[in-house]
Amino acid sequence: MKNIILFFPILLIITSCTKTEKLNKLENRITKIENQNKILVDSLNYVNAEFIKPFKIYEKIVLSELENSPNKIISDYEFLIKNYPNSFWKHEAKKRIENIKERRKYWSKKDGWKLPSNVKISELNEIIRPPVVYCPGC
């Protein structure tokens, strides 16, 4: 009986040590997963802030161009350039501003945008063909 009483506490100590090790391993795994999750969330926030939001703003401006005046369109593009200076869409917005400034004459308060229907397309008078090179083995 004494042997059983002595054996029982020793058994408890051994099992509790292995459970503590397992618990520590589990805590370490959870910590690693939380860190990876934080890195992933930060990456997604960066992608959203630097790429998706500017694109959505740019898309909204482009789709509403026919409904707005040139001054409104230009101010919208300038807002995009100011708030997202490192974005790819900044470059595209600058191009659109130049195009709007060139075509400003086609807009009136009364009629809105009236773009010309016939656009002249220049044609090449002569087709330039590259010289044919024959290899000696052919």
PDB file of C-alpha atoms in Angstrom:
ATOM      1  CA  MET A   1       0.000   0.000   0.000  1.00  0.00           C
ATOM      2  CA  LYS A   2       2.864   2.341   0.827  1.00  0.00           C
ATOM      3  CA  ASN A   3       4.312   1.657  -2.581  1.00  0.00           C
ATOM      4  CA  ILE A   4       1.119   2.738  -4.265  1.00  0.00           C
ATOM      5  CA  ILE A   5       0.934   5.910  -2.212  1.00  0.00           C
ATOM      6  CA  LEU A   6       4.533   6.774  -3.187  1.00  0.00           C
ATOM      7  CA  PHE A   7       4.004   5.791  -6.806  1.00  0.00           C
ATOM      8  CA  PHE A   8       0.943   8.013  -7.233  1.00  0.00           C
ATOM      9  CA  PRO A   9       2.659  11.389  -6.459  1.00  0.00           C
ATOM     10  CA  ILE A  10       5.610  10.459  -8.680  1.00  0.00           C
ATOM     11  CA  LEU A  11       3.230   9.635 -11.503  1.00  0.00           C
ATOM     12  CA  LEU A  12       1.453  12.992 -11.047  1.00  0.00           C
ATOM     13  CA  ILE A  13       4.737  14.916 -11.184  1.00  0.00           C
ATOM     14  CA  ILE A  14       5.839  13.142 -14.362  1.00  0.00           C
ATOM     15  CA  THR A  15       2.537  13.674 -16.154  1.00  0.00           C
ATOM     16  CA  SER A  16       2.302  17.286 -15.065  1.00  0.00           C
ATOM     17  CA  CYS A  17       5.812  17.969 -16.452  1.00  0.00           C
ATOM     18  CA  THR A  18       4.906  16.577 -19.863  1.00  0.00           C
ATOM     19  CA  LYS A  19       1.663  18.534 -19.867  1.00  0.00           C
ATOM     20  CA  THR A  20       3.607  21.713 -19.035  1.00  0.00           C
ATOM     21  CA  GLU A  21       5.954  21.073 -21.954  1.00  0.00           C
ATOM     22  CA  LYS A  22       3.016  20.478 -24.255  1.00  0.00           C
ATOM     23  CA  LEU A  23       1.335  23.607 -22.964  1.00  0.00           C
ATOM     24  CA  ASN A  24       4.503  25.642 -23.594  1.00  0.00           C
ATOM     25  CA  LYS A  25       4.755  24.241 -27.131  1.00  0.00           C
ATOM     26  CA  LEU A  26       1.116  25.081 -27.747  1.00  0.00           C
ATOM     27  CA  GLU A  27       1.605  28.628 -26.447  1.00  0.00           C
ATOM     28  CA  ASN A  28       4.630  29.056 -28.731  1.00  0.00           C
ATOM     29  CA  ARG A  29       2.642  27.854 -31.736  1.00  0.00           C
ATOM     30  CA  ILE A  30      -0.214  30.209 -30.902  1.00  0.00           C
ATOM     31  CA  THR A  31       2.224  33.122 -30.579  1.00  0.00           C
ATOM     32  CA  LYS A  32       3.775  32.302 -33.957  1.00  0.00           C
ATOM     33  CA  ILE A  33       0.352  32.105 -35.591  1.00  0.00           C
ATOM     34  CA  GLU A  34      -0.686  35.428 -34.054  1.00  0.00           C
ATOM     35  CA  ASN A  35       2.510  37.064 -35.366  1.00  0.00           C
ATOM     36  CA  GLN A  36       1.934  35.639 -38.844  1.00  0.00           C
ATOM     37  CA  ASN A  37      -1.654  36.830 -38.724  1.00  0.00           C
ATOM     38  CA  LYS A  38      -0.513  40.340 -37.775  1.00  0.00           C
ATOM     39  CA  ILE A  39       1.982  40.373 -40.660  1.00  0.00           C
ATOM     40  CA  LEU A  40      -0.726  39.197 -43.049  1.00  0.00           C
ATOM     41  CA  VAL A  41      -3.211  41.804 -41.845  1.00  0.00           C
ATOM     42  CA  ASP A  42      -0.591  44.549 -42.154  1.00  0.00           C
ATOM     43  CA  SER A  43       0.203  43.418 -45.697  1.00  0.00           C
ATOM     44  CA  LEU A  44      -3.455  43.399 -46.667  1.00  0.00           C
ATOM     45  CA  ASN A  45      -3.951  46.863 -45.197  1.00  0.00           C
ATOM     46  CA  TYR A  46      -0.951  48.128 -47.164  1.00  0.00           C
ATOM     47  CA  VAL A  47      -2.254  46.651 -50.414  1.00  0.00           C
ATOM     48  CA  ASN A  48      -5.680  48.111 -49.752  1.00  0.00           C
ATOM     49  CA  ALA A  49      -4.333  51.578 -48.935  1.00  0.00           C
ATOM     50  CA  GLU A  50      -1.731  51.791 -51.699  1.00  0.00           C
ATOM     51  CA  PHE A  51      -3.426  49.989 -54.585  1.00  0.00           C
ATOM     52  CA  ILE A  52      -7.115  49.222 -54.169  1.00  0.00           C
ATOM     53  CA  LYS A  53      -8.359  52.538 -52.742  1.00  0.00           C
ATOM     54  CA  PRO A  54      -6.581  54.702 -55.350  1.00  0.00           C
ATOM     55  CA  PHE A  55      -7.841  52.439 -58.118  1.00  0.00           C
ATOM     56  CA  LYS A  56     -11.428  52.656 -56.883  1.00  0.00           C
ATOM     57  CA  ILE A  57     -11.212  56.447 -56.693  1.00  0.00           C
ATOM     58  CA  TYR A  58      -9.686  56.594 -60.181  1.00  0.00           C
ATOM     59  CA  GLU A  59     -12.341  54.249 -61.557  1.00  0.00           C
ATOM     60  CA  LYS A  60     -15.142  56.303 -60.019  1.00  0.00           C
ATOM     61  CA  ILE A  61     -13.766  59.521 -61.529  1.00  0.00           C
ATOM     62  CA  VAL A  62     -13.336  57.984 -64.987  1.00  0.00           C
ATOM     63  CA  LEU A  63     -16.836  56.517 -65.004  1.00  0.00           C
ATOM     64  CA  SER A  64     -18.386  59.826 -63.995  1.00  0.00           C
ATOM     65  CA  GLU A  65     -16.468  62.035 -66.452  1.00  0.00           C
ATOM     66  CA  LEU A  66     -19.339  62.413 -68.907  1.00  0.00           C
ATOM     67  CA  GLU A  67     -21.631  63.675 -66.144  1.00  0.00           C
ATOM     68  CA  ASN A  68     -19.263  66.274 -64.640  1.00  0.00           C
ATOM     69  CA  SER A  69     -17.748  69.560 -65.728  1.00  0.00           C
ATOM     70  CA  PRO A  70     -14.051  69.769 -66.634  1.00  0.00           C
ATOM     71  CA  ASN A  71     -13.265  71.753 -63.479  1.00  0.00           C
ATOM     72  CA  LYS A  72     -14.902  69.109 -61.268  1.00  0.00           C
ATOM     73  CA  ILE A  73     -13.083  66.296 -63.057  1.00  0.00           C
ATOM     74  CA  ILE A  74      -9.729  68.048 -62.766  1.00  0.00           C
ATOM     75  CA  SER A  75     -10.269  68.752 -59.069  1.00  0.00           C
ATOM     76  CA  ASP A  76     -11.169  65.083 -58.497  1.00  0.00           C
ATOM     77  CA  TYR A  77      -7.968  63.954 -60.214  1.00  0.00           C
ATOM     78  CA  GLU A  78      -5.947  66.490 -58.224  1.00  0.00           C
ATOM     79  CA  PHE A  79      -7.482  65.068 -55.032  1.00  0.00           C
ATOM     80  CA  LEU A  80      -6.288  61.613 -56.110  1.00  0.00           C
ATOM     81  CA  ILE A  81      -2.790  62.933 -56.878  1.00  0.00           C
ATOM     82  CA  LYS A  82      -2.580  64.781 -53.567  1.00  0.00           C
ATOM     83  CA  ASN A  83      -3.778  61.915 -51.372  1.00  0.00           C
ATOM     84  CA  TYR A  84      -1.966  59.083 -53.153  1.00  0.00           C
ATOM     85  CA  PRO A  85       1.323  60.573 -54.385  1.00  0.00           C
ATOM     86  CA  ASN A  86       3.126  57.223 -54.689  1.00  0.00           C
ATOM     87  CA  SER A  87       0.353  55.494 -56.570  1.00  0.00           C
ATOM     88  CA  PHE A  88       0.463  54.325 -60.178  1.00  0.00           C
ATOM     89  CA  TRP A  89      -2.845  56.090 -60.651  1.00  0.00           C
ATOM     90  CA  LYS A  90      -1.171  59.441 -60.011  1.00  0.00           C
ATOM     91  CA  HIS A  91       0.555  59.092 -63.373  1.00  0.00           C
ATOM     92  CA  GLU A  92      -2.670  58.113 -65.085  1.00  0.00           C
ATOM     93  CA  ALA A  93      -4.541  60.981 -63.420  1.00  0.00           C
ATOM     94  CA  LYS A  94      -1.987  63.468 -64.788  1.00  0.00           C
ATOM     95  CA  LYS A  95      -2.586  62.112 -68.297  1.00  0.00           C
ATOM     96  CA  ARG A  96      -6.337  62.430 -67.854  1.00  0.00           C
ATOM     97  CA  ILE A  97      -5.980  66.028 -66.617  1.00  0.00           C
ATOM     98  CA  GLU A  98      -4.010  66.916 -69.752  1.00  0.00           C
ATOM     99  CA  ASN A  99      -6.681  65.302 -71.947  1.00  0.00           C
ATOM    100  CA  ILE A 100      -9.479  67.111 -70.116  1.00  0.00           C
ATOM    101  CA  LYS A 101      -7.697  70.450 -70.529  1.00  0.00           C
ATOM    102  CA  GLU A 102      -7.302  69.825 -74.265  1.00  0.00           C
ATOM    103  CA  ARG A 103     -10.957  68.834 -74.684  1.00  0.00           C
ATOM    104  CA  ARG A 104     -12.426  71.478 -72.382  1.00  0.00           C
ATOM    105  CA  LYS A 105     -13.766  73.331 -75.438  1.00  0.00           C
ATOM    106  CA  TYR A 106     -16.244  70.489 -76.078  1.00  0.00           C
ATOM    107  CA  TRP A 107     -18.081  71.082 -72.786  1.00  0.00           C
ATOM    108  CA  SER A 108     -20.853  73.586 -72.066  1.00  0.00           C
ATOM    109  CA  LYS A 109     -23.116  74.067 -69.060  1.00  0.00           C
ATOM    110  CA  LYS A 110     -26.195  73.691 -71.184  1.00  0.00           C
ATOM    111  CA  ASP A 111     -25.320  70.600 -73.241  1.00  0.00           C
ATOM    112  CA  GLY A 112     -22.599  68.946 -71.213  1.00  0.00           C
ATOM    113  CA  TRP A 113     -19.974  67.074 -73.179  1.00  0.00           C
ATOM    114  CA  LYS A 114     -20.382  67.159 -76.978  1.00  0.00           C
ATOM    115  CA  LEU A 115     -17.382  65.409 -78.411  1.00  0.00           C
ATOM    116  CA  PRO A 116     -16.815  65.477 -82.197  1.00  0.00           C
ATOM    117  CA  SER A 117     -18.210  62.434 -83.949  1.00  0.00           C
ATOM    118  CA  ASN A 118     -15.759  62.292 -86.859  1.00  0.00           C
ATOM    119  CA  VAL A 119     -12.190  61.811 -85.871  1.00  0.00           C
ATOM    120  CA  LYS A 120      -9.630  61.838 -88.664  1.00  0.00           C
ATOM    121  CA  ILE A 121      -7.472  58.775 -88.732  1.00  0.00           C
ATOM    122  CA  SER A 122      -4.217  59.211 -90.562  1.00  0.00           C
ATOM    123  CA  GLU A 123      -3.318  56.394 -92.877  1.00  0.00           C
ATOM    124  CA  LEU A 124       0.079  55.300 -93.984  1.00  0.00           C
ATOM    125  CA  ASN A 125       0.646  56.015 -97.651  1.00  0.00           C
ATOM    126  CA  GLU A 126       3.285  53.406 -97.980  1.00  0.00           C
ATOM    127  CA  ILE A 127       3.832  50.146 -96.172  1.00  0.00           C
ATOM    128  CA  ILE A 128       7.431  49.718 -95.216  1.00  0.00           C
ATOM    129  CA  ARG A 129       8.580  46.140 -95.524  1.00  0.00           C
ATOM    130  CA  PRO A 130      11.689  44.930 -93.768  1.00  0.00           C
ATOM    131  CA  PRO A 131      14.442  43.597 -96.023  1.00  0.00           C
ATOM    132  CA  VAL A 132      14.533  39.827 -96.331  1.00  0.00           C
ATOM    133  CA  VAL A 133      17.771  38.224 -95.213  1.00  0.00           C
ATOM    134  CA  TYR A 134      18.570  34.778 -96.523  1.00  0.00           C
ATOM    135  CA  CYS A 135      20.891  32.561 -94.583  1.00  0.00           C
ATOM    136  CA  PRO A 136      23.534  30.555 -96.450  1.00  0.00           C
ATOM    137  CA  GLY A 137      22.217  27.260 -95.141  1.00  0.00           C
ATOM    138  CA  CYS A 138      18.674  27.695 -96.477  1.00  0.00           C
TER     139      CYS A 138
END
